mmCIF file of C-alpha atoms in Angstrom:
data_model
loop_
_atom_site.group_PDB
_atom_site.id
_atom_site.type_symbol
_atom_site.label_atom_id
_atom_site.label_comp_id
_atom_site.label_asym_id
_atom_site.label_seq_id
_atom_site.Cartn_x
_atom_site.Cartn_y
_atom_site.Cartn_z
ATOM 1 C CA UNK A 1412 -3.915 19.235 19.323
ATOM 2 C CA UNK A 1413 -4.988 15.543 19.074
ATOM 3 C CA UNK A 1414 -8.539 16.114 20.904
ATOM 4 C CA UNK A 1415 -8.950 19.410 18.824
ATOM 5 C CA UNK A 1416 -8.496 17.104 15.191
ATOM 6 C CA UNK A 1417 -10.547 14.030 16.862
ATOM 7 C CA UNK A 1418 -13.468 17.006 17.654
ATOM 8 C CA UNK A 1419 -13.468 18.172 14.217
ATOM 9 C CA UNK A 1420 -13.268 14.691 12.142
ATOM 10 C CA UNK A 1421 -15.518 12.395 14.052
ATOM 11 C CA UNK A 1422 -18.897 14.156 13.552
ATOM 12 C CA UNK A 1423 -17.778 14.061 9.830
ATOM 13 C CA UNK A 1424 -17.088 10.498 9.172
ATOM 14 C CA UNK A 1425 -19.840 7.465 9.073
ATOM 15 C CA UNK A 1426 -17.408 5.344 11.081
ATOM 16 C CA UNK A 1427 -16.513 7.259 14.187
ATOM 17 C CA UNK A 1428 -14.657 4.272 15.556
ATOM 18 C CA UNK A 1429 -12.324 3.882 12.857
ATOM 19 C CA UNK A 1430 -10.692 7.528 13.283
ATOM 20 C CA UNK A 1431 -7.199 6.746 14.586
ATOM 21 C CA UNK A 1432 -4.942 10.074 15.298
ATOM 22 C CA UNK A 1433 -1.160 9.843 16.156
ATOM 23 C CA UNK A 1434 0.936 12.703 16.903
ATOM 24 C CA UNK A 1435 4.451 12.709 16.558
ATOM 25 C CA UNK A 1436 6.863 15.831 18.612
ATOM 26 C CA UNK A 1437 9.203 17.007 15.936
ATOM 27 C CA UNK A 1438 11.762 19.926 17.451
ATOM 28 C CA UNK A 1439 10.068 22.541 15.710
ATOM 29 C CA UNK A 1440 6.516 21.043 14.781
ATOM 30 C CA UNK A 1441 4.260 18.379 15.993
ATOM 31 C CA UNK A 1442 2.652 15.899 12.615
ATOM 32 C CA UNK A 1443 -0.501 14.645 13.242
ATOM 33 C CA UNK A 1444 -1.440 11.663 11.318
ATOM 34 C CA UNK A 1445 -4.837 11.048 10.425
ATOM 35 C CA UNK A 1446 -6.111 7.745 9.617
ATOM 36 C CA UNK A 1447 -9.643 6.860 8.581
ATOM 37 C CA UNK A 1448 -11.550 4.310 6.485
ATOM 38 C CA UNK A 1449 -11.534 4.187 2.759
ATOM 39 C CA UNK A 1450 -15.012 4.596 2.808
ATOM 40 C CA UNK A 1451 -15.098 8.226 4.650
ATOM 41 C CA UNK A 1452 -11.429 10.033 2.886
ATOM 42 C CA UNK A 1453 -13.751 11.583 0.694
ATOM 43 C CA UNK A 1454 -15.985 12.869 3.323
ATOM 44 C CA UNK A 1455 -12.544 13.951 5.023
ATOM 45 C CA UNK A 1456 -10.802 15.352 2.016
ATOM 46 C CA UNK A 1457 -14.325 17.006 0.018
ATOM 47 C CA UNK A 1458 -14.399 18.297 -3.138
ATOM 48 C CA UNK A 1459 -11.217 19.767 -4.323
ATOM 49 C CA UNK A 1460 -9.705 19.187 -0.906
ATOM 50 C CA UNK A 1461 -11.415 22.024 0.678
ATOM 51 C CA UNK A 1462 -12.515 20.433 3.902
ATOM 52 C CA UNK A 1463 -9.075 18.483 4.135
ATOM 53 C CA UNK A 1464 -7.739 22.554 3.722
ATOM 54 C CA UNK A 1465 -10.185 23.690 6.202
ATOM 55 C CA UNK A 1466 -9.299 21.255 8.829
ATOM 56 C CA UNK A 1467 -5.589 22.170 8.440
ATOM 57 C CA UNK A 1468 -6.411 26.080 8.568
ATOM 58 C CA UNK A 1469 -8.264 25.643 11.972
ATOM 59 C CA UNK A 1470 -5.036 23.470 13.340
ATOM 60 C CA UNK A 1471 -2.649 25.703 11.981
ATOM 61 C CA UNK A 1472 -4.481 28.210 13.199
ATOM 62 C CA UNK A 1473 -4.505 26.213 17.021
ATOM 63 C CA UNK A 1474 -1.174 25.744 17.098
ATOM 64 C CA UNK A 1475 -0.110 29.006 15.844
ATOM 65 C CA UNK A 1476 -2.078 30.751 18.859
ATOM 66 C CA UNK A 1477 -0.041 28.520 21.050
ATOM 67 C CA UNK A 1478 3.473 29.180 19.486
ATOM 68 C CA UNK A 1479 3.604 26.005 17.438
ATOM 69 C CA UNK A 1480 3.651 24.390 14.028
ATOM 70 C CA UNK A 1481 1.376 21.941 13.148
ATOM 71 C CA UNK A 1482 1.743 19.541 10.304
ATOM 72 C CA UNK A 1483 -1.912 17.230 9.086
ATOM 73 C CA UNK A 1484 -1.400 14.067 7.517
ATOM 74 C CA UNK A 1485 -4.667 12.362 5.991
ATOM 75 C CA UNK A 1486 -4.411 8.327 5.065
ATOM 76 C CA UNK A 1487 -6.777 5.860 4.866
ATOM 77 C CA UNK A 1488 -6.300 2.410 6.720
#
């Protein structure tokens, strides 16, 4: 799940480097937390949050296929 969110952000963001992803196993879901730099959550999130909404369809979607739930958390560092 983490190399599936790392695939999608990275070719988004100007700062590639700064993309930090930690998952945390719940019992019934795993959270991703995404952390990027100020300057690229609006590159992340778009306009009206419809990329941050894409991004969590297609790992929903992911998990979903493999029997799990998948939670996205976008922050900036």
């Amino acid at each position: 799940m983490k190399e599936l969110l790392e695939a999608i952000v990275k070719p988004l963001v100007e700062h590639p480097e700064e993309v930090i992803i930690t998952q945390v196993d719940r019992e019934s879901s795993i959270l991703l937390e995404l952390h990027v730099a100020k300057t690229d959550m609006g590159k992340v999130i778009g306009k009206q949050g419809r990329i941050a909404k894409a991004i969590r369809t297609v790992m929903k979607a992911a998990a979903n296929k493999d029997g799990q739930k998948v939670i996205v958390e976008i922050t900036e560092e």
